[in-house]
PDB file of C-alpha atoms in Angstrom:
ATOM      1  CA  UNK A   1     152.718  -6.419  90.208  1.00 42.00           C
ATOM      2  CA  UNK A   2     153.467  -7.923  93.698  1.00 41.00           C
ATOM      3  CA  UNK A   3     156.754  -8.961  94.895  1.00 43.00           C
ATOM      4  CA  UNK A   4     157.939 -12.191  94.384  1.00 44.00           C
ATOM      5  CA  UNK A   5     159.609 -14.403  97.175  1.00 44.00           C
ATOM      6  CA  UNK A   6     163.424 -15.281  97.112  1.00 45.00           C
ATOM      7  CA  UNK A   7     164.281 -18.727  95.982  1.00 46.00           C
ATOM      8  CA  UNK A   8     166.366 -19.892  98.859  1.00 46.00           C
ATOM      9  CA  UNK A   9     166.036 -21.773 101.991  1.00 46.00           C
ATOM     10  CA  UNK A  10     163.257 -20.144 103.802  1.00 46.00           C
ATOM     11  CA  UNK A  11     164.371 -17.956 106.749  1.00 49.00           C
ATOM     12  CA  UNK A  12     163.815 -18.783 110.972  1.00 47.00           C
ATOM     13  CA  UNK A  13     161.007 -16.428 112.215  1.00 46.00           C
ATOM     14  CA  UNK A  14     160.299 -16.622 115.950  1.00 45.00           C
ATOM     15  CA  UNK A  15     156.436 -17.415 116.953  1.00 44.00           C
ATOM     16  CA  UNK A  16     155.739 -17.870 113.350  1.00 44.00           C
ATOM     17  CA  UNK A  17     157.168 -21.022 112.115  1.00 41.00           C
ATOM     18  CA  UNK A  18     156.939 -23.068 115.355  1.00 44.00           C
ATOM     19  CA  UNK A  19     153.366 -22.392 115.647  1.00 38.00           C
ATOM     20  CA  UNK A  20     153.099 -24.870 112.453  1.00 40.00           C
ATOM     21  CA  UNK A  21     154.671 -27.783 113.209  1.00 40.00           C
ATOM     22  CA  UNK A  22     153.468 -30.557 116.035  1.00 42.00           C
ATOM     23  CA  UNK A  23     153.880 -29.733 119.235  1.00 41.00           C
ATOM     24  CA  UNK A  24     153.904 -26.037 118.896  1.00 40.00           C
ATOM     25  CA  UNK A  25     151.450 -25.287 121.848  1.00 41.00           C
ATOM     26  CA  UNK A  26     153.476 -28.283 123.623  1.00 44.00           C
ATOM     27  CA  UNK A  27     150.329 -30.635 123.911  1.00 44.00           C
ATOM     28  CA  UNK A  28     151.538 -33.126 121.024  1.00 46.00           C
ATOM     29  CA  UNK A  29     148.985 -32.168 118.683  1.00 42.00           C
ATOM     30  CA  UNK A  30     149.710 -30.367 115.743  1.00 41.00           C
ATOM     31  CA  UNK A  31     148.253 -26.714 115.113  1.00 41.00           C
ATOM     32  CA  UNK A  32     144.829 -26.442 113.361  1.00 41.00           C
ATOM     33  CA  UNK A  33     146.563 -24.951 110.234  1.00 39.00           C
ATOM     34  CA  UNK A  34     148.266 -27.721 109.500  1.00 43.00           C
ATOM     35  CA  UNK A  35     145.690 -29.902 108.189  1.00 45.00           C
ATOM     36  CA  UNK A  36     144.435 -26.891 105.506  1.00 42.00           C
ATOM     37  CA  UNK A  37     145.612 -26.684 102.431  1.00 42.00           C
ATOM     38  CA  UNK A  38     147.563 -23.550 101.350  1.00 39.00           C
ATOM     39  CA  UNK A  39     145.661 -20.818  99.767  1.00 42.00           C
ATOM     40  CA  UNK A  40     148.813 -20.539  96.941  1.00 39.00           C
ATOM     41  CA  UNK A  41     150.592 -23.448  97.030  1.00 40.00           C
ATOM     42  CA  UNK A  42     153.684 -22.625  95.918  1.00 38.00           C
ATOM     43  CA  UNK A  43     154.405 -25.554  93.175  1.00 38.00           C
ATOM     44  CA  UNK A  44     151.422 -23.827  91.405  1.00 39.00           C
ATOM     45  CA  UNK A  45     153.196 -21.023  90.952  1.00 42.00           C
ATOM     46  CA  UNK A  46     154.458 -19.742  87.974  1.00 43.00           C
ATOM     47  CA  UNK A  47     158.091 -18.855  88.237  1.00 44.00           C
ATOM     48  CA  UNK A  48     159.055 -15.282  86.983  1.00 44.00           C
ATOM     49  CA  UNK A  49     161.433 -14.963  84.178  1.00 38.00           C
ATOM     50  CA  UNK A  50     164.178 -14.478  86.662  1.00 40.00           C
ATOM     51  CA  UNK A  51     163.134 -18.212  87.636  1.00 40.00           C
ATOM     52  CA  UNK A  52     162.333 -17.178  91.373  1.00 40.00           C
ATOM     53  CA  UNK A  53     158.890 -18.334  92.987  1.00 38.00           C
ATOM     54  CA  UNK A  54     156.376 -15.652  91.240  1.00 40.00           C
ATOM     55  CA  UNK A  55     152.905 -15.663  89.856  1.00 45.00           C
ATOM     56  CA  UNK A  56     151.192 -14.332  86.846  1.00 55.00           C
ATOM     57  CA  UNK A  57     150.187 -11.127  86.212  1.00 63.00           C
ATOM     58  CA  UNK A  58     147.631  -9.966  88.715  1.00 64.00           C
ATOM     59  CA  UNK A  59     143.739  -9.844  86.998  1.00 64.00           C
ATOM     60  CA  UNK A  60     142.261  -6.331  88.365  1.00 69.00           C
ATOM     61  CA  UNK A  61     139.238  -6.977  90.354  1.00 75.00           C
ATOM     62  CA  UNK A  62     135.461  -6.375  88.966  1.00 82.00           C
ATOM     63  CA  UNK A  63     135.022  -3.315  89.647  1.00 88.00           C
ATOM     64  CA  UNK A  64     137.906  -1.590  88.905  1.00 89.00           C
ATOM     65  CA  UNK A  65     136.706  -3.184  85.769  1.00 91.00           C
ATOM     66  CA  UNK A  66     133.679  -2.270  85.938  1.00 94.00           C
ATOM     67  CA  UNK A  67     134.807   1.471  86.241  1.00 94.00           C
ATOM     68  CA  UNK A  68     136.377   1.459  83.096  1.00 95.00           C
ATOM     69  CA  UNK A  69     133.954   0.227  80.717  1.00 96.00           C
ATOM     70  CA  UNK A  70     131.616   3.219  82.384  1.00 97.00           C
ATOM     71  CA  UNK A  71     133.956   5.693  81.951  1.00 97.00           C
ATOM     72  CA  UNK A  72     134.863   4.488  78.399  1.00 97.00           C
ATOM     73  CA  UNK A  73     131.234   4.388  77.423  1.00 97.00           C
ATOM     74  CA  UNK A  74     130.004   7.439  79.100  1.00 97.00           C
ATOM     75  CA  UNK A  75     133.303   9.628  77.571  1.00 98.00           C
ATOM     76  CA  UNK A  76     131.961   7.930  74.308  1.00 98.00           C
ATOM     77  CA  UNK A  77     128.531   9.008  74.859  1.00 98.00           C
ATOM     78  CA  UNK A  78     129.287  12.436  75.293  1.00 97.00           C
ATOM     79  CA  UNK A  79     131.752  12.892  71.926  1.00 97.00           C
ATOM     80  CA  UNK A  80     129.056  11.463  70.090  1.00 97.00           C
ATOM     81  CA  UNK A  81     126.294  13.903  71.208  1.00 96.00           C
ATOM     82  CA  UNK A  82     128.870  16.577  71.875  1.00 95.00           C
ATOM     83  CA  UNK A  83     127.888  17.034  75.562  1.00 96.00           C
ATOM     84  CA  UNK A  84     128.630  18.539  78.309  1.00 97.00           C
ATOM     85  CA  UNK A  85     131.911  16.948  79.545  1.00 97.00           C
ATOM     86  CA  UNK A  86     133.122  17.145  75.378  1.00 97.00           C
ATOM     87  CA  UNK A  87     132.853  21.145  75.468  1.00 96.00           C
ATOM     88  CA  UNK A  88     134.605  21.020  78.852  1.00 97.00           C
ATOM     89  CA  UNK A  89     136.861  18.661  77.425  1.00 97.00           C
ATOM     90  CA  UNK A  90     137.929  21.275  74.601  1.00 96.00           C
ATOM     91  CA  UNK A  91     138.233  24.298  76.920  1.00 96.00           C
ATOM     92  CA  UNK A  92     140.723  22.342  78.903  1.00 97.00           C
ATOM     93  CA  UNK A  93     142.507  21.325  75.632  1.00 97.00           C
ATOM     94  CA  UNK A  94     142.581  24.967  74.529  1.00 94.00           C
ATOM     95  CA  UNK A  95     144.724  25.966  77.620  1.00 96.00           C
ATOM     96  CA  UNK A  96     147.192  23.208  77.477  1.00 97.00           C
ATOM     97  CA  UNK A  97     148.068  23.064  73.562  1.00 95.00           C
ATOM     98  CA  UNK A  98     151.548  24.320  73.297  1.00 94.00           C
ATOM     99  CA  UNK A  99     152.519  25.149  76.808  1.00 95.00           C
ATOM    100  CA  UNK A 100     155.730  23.638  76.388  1.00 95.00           C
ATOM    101  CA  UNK A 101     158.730  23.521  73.262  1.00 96.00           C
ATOM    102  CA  UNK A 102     156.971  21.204  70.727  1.00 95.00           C
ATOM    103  CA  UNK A 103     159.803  19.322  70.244  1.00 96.00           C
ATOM    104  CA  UNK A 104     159.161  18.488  73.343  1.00 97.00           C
ATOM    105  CA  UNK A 105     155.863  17.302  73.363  1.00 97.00           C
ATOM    106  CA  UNK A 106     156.319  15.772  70.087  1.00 96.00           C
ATOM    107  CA  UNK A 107     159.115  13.893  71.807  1.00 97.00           C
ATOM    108  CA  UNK A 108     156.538  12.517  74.024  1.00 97.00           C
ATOM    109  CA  UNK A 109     154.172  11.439  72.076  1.00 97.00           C
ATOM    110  CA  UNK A 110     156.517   9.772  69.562  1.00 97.00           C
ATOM    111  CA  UNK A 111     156.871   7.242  72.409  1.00 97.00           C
ATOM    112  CA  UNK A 112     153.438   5.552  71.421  1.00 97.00           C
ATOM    113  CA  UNK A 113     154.288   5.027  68.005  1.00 97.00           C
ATOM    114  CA  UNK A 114     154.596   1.175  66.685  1.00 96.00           C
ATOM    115  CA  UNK A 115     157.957   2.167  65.777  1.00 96.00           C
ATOM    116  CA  UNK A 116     158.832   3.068  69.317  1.00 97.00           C
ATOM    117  CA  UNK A 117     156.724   0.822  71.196  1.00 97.00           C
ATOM    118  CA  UNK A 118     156.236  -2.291  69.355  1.00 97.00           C
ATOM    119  CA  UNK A 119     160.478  -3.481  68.881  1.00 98.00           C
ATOM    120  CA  UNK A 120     160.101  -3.161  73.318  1.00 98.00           C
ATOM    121  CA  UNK A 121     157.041  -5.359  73.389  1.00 98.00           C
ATOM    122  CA  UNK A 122     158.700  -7.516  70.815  1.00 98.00           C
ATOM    123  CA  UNK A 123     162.294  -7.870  72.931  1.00 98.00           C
ATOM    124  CA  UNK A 124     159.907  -8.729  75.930  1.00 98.00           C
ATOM    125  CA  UNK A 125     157.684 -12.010  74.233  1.00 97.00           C
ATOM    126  CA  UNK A 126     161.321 -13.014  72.793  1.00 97.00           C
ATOM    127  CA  UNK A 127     162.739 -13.123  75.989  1.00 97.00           C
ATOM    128  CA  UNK A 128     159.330 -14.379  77.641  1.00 96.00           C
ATOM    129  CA  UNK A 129     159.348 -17.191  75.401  1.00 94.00           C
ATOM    130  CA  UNK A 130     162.931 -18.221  75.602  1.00 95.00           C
ATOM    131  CA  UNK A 131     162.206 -18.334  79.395  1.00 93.00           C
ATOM    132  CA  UNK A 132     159.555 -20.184  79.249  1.00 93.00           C
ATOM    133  CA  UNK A 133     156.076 -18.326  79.327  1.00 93.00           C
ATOM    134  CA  UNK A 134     155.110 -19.310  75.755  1.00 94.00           C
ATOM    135  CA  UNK A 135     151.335 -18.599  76.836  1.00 94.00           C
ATOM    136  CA  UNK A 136     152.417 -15.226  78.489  1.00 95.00           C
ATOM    137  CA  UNK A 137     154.190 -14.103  75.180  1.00 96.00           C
ATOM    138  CA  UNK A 138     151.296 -15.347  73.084  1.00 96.00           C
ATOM    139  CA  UNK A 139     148.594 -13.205  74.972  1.00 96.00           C
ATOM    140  CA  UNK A 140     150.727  -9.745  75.247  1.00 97.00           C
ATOM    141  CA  UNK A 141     151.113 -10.434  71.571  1.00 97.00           C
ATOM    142  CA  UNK A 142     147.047 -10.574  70.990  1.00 97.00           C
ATOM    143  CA  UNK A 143     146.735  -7.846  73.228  1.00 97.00           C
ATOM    144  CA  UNK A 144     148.381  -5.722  70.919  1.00 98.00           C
ATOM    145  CA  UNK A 145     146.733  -6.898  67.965  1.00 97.00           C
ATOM    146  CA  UNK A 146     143.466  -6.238  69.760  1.00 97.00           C
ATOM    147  CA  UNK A 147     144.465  -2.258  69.916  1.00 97.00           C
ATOM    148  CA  UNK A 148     143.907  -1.226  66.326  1.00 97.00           C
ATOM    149  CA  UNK A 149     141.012  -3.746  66.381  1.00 97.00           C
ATOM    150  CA  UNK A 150     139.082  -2.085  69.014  1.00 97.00           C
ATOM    151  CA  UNK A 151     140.304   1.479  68.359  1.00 98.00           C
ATOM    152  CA  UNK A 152     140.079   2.148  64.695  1.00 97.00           C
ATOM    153  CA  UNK A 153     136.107   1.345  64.591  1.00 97.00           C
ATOM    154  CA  UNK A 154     135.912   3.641  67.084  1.00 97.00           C
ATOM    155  CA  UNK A 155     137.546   6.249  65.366  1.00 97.00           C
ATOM    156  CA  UNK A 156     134.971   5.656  62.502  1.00 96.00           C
ATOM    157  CA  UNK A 157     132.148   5.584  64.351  1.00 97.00           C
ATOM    158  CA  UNK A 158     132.742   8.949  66.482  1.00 96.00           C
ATOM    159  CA  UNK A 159     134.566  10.780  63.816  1.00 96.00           C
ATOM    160  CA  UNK A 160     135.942  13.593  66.338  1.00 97.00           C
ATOM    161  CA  UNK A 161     138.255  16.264  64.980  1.00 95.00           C
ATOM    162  CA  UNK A 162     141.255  17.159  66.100  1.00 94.00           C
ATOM    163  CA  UNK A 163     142.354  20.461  68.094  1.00 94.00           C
ATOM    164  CA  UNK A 164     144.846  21.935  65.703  1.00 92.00           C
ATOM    165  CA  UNK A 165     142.781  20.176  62.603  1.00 88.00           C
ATOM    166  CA  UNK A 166     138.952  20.915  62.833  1.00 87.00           C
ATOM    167  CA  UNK A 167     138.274  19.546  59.134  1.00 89.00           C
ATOM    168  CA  UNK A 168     139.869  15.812  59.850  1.00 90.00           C
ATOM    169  CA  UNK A 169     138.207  13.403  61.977  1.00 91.00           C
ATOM    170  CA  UNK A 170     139.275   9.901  63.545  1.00 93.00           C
ATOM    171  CA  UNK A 171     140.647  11.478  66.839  1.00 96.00           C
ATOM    172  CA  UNK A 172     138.947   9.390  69.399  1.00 97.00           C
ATOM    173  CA  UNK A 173     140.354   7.076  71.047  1.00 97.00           C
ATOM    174  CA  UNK A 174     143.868   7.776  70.777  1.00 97.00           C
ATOM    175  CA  UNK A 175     145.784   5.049  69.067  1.00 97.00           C
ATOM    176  CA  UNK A 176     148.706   6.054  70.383  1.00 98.00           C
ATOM    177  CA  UNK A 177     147.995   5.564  74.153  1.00 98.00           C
ATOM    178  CA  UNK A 178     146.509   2.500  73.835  1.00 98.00           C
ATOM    179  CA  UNK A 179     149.389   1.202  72.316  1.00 98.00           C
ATOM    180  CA  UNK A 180     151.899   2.703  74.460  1.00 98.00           C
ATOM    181  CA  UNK A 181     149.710   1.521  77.740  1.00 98.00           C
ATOM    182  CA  UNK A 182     149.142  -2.157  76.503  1.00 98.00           C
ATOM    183  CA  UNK A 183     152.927  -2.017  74.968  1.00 98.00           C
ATOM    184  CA  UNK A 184     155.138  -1.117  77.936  1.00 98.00           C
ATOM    185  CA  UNK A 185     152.687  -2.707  80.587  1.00 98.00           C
ATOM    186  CA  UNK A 186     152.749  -6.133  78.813  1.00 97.00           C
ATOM    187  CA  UNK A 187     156.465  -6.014  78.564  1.00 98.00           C
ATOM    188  CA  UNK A 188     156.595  -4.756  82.316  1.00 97.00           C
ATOM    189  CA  UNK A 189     154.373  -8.175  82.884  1.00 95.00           C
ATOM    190  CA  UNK A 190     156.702 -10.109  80.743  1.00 96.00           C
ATOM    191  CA  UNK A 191     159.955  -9.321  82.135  1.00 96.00           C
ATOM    192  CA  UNK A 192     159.732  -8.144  85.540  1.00 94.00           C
ATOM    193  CA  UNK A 193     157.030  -7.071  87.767  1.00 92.00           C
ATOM    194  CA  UNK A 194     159.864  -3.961  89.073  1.00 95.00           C
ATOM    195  CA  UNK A 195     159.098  -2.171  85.583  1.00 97.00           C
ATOM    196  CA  UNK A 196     155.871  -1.358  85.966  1.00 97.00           C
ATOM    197  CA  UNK A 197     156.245   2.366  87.413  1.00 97.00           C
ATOM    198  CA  UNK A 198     157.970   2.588  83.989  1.00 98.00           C
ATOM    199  CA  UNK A 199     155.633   1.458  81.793  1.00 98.00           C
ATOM    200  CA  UNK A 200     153.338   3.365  83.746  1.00 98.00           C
ATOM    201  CA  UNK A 201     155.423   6.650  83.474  1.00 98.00           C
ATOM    202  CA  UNK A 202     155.980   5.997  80.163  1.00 98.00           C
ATOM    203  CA  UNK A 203     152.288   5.716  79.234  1.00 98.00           C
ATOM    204  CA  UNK A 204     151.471   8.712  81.317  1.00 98.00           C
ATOM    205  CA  UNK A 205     154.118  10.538  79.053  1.00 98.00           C
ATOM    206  CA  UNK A 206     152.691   9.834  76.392  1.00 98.00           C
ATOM    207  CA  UNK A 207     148.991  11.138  77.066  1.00 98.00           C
ATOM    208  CA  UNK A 208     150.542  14.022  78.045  1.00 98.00           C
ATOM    209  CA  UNK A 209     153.045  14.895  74.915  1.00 98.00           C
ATOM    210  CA  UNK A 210     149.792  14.175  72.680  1.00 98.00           C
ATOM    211  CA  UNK A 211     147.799  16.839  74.684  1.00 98.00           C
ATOM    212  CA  UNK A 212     150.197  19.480  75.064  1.00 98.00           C
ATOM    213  CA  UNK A 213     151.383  19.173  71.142  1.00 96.00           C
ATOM    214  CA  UNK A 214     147.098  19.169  70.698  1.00 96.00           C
ATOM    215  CA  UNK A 215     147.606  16.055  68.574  1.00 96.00           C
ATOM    216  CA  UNK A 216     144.736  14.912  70.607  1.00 97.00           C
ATOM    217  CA  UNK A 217     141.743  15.850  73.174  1.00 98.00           C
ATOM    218  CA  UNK A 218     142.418  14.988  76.544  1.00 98.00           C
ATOM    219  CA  UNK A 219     139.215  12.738  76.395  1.00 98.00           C
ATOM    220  CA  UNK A 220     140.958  11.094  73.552  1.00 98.00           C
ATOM    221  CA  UNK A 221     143.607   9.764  76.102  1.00 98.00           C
ATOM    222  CA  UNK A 222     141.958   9.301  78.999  1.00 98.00           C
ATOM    223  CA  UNK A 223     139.616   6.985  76.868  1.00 98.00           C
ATOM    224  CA  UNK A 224     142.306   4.581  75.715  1.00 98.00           C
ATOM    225  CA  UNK A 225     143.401   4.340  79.194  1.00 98.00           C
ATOM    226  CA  UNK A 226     140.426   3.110  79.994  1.00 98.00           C
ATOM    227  CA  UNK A 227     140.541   0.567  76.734  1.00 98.00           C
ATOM    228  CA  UNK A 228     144.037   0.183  77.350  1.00 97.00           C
ATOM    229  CA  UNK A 229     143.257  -1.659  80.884  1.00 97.00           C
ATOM    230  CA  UNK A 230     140.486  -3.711  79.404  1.00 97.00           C
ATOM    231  CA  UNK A 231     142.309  -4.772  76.777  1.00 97.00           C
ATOM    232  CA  UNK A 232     145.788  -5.831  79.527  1.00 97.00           C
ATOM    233  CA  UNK A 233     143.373  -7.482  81.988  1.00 96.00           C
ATOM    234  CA  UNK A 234     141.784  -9.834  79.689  1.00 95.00           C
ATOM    235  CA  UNK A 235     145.260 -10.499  78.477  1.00 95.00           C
ATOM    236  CA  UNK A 236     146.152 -11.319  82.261  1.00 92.00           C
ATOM    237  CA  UNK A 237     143.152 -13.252  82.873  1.00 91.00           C
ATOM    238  CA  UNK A 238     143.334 -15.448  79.745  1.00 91.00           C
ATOM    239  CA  UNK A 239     147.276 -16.061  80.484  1.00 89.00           C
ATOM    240  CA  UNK A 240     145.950 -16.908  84.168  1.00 88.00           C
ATOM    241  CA  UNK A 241     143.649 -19.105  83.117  1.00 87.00           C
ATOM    242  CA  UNK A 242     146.485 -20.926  80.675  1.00 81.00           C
ATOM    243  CA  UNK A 243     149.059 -21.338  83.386  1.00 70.00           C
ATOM    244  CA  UNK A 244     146.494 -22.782  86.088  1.00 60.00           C
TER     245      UNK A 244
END
């Protein structure tokens, strides 16, 4: 999610470049620098589909990882026992459901359907793969086989109802963010690092359209975020890991 450098002959910066090369402090030996390696050597790096210098997609640190399992198990912890942060969780719901035109919100949440989402995914590991990034492709393809995988035994095992349907359970996590979020982020990954405000917009949409239409709890969403990045940084670590 970092810019990539141009391709291109690399530009004349005053004080910068001559203090690499021999000579540079004028007493005929080269500057210490020069004898270390670069931290990033740039023929390791993967080009981006564009085919300029790039890298792969960036592996969030530990404890931004760390964060989200927490969160995911502690918001799971409290739907199970019906805590605390669960009956907060509903009063919030309560005041948001239908706020807005429900075809509006339904509009939104249509966007994590498999209908929606999966075709963009599916353009992006085409074109991934035709570039190149076979590995890339094959990982953002896992990662969204790991969604359902993860989510519906979750949805089994907590057996929340819904807002507007107190008799039917399965609510938590929401399938749908989790497979907008790990749809439109791995494409973002896939085709260009500039798309991921929209993926992130688009996932944010999303959460929200399922909320305000009460198709689901805001816990609901704000856990498959959480799952969601899991789920996208293993998929960036393991297609790391392939391309070093």
């Amino acid at each position: 999610m970092r810019e990539t450098p141009r391709a291109g002959h690399p530009q004349h910066r005053p004080h910068r470049a001559d203090a690499h090369t021999a000579g540079a402090s004028r007493s005929g030996t080269p500057h210490r620098s020069d004898g270390r390696p670069p931290h990033t050597p740039r023929g390791a790096r993967q080009p981006d589909p564009l085919g300029r210098p790039g890298t792969t997609p960036p592996v969030p640190g530990r404890p931004a990882l760390f964060s989200a399992l927490v969160a995911l198990a502690v918001v799971t912890w409290q739907v199970l026992v019906h805590g605390p942060l669960t009956r907060l969780d509903e009063r919030v719901s309560s005041s948001l459901v239908d706020t807005v035109p429900r075809w509006l919100s339904e509009l939104a949440s249509d966007l994590g359907n498999l209908t929606v989402a999966l075709p963009v995914l599916a353009a992006a590991m085409a074109y991934a793969f035709f570039r190149g990034r076979r590995a890339a492709a094959l990982y953002a393809g896992l990662a969204m086989a790991a969604v359902p995988l993860l989510v519906v035994p979750l949805k089994e095992w907590t057996a929340r109802p819904g807002p507007l349907e107190p008799w039917a359970h399965g609510y938590y996590p929401s399938g749908h963010t989790a497979t907008a979020m790990v749809a439109y982020f791995g494409a973002a990954y896939l085709v260009s690092r500039r798309l991921v405000p929209v993926a992130a917009v688009l996932t944010a949409v999303t959460g929200t359209g399922l909320v305000l239409r009460g198709f689901h709890w805001p816990l609901d969403v704000l856990a498959s975020l959480c799952l969601g990045f899991l789920v996208l940084a293993v998929s960036s670590s393991c297609t790391r890991r392939s391309s070093g």
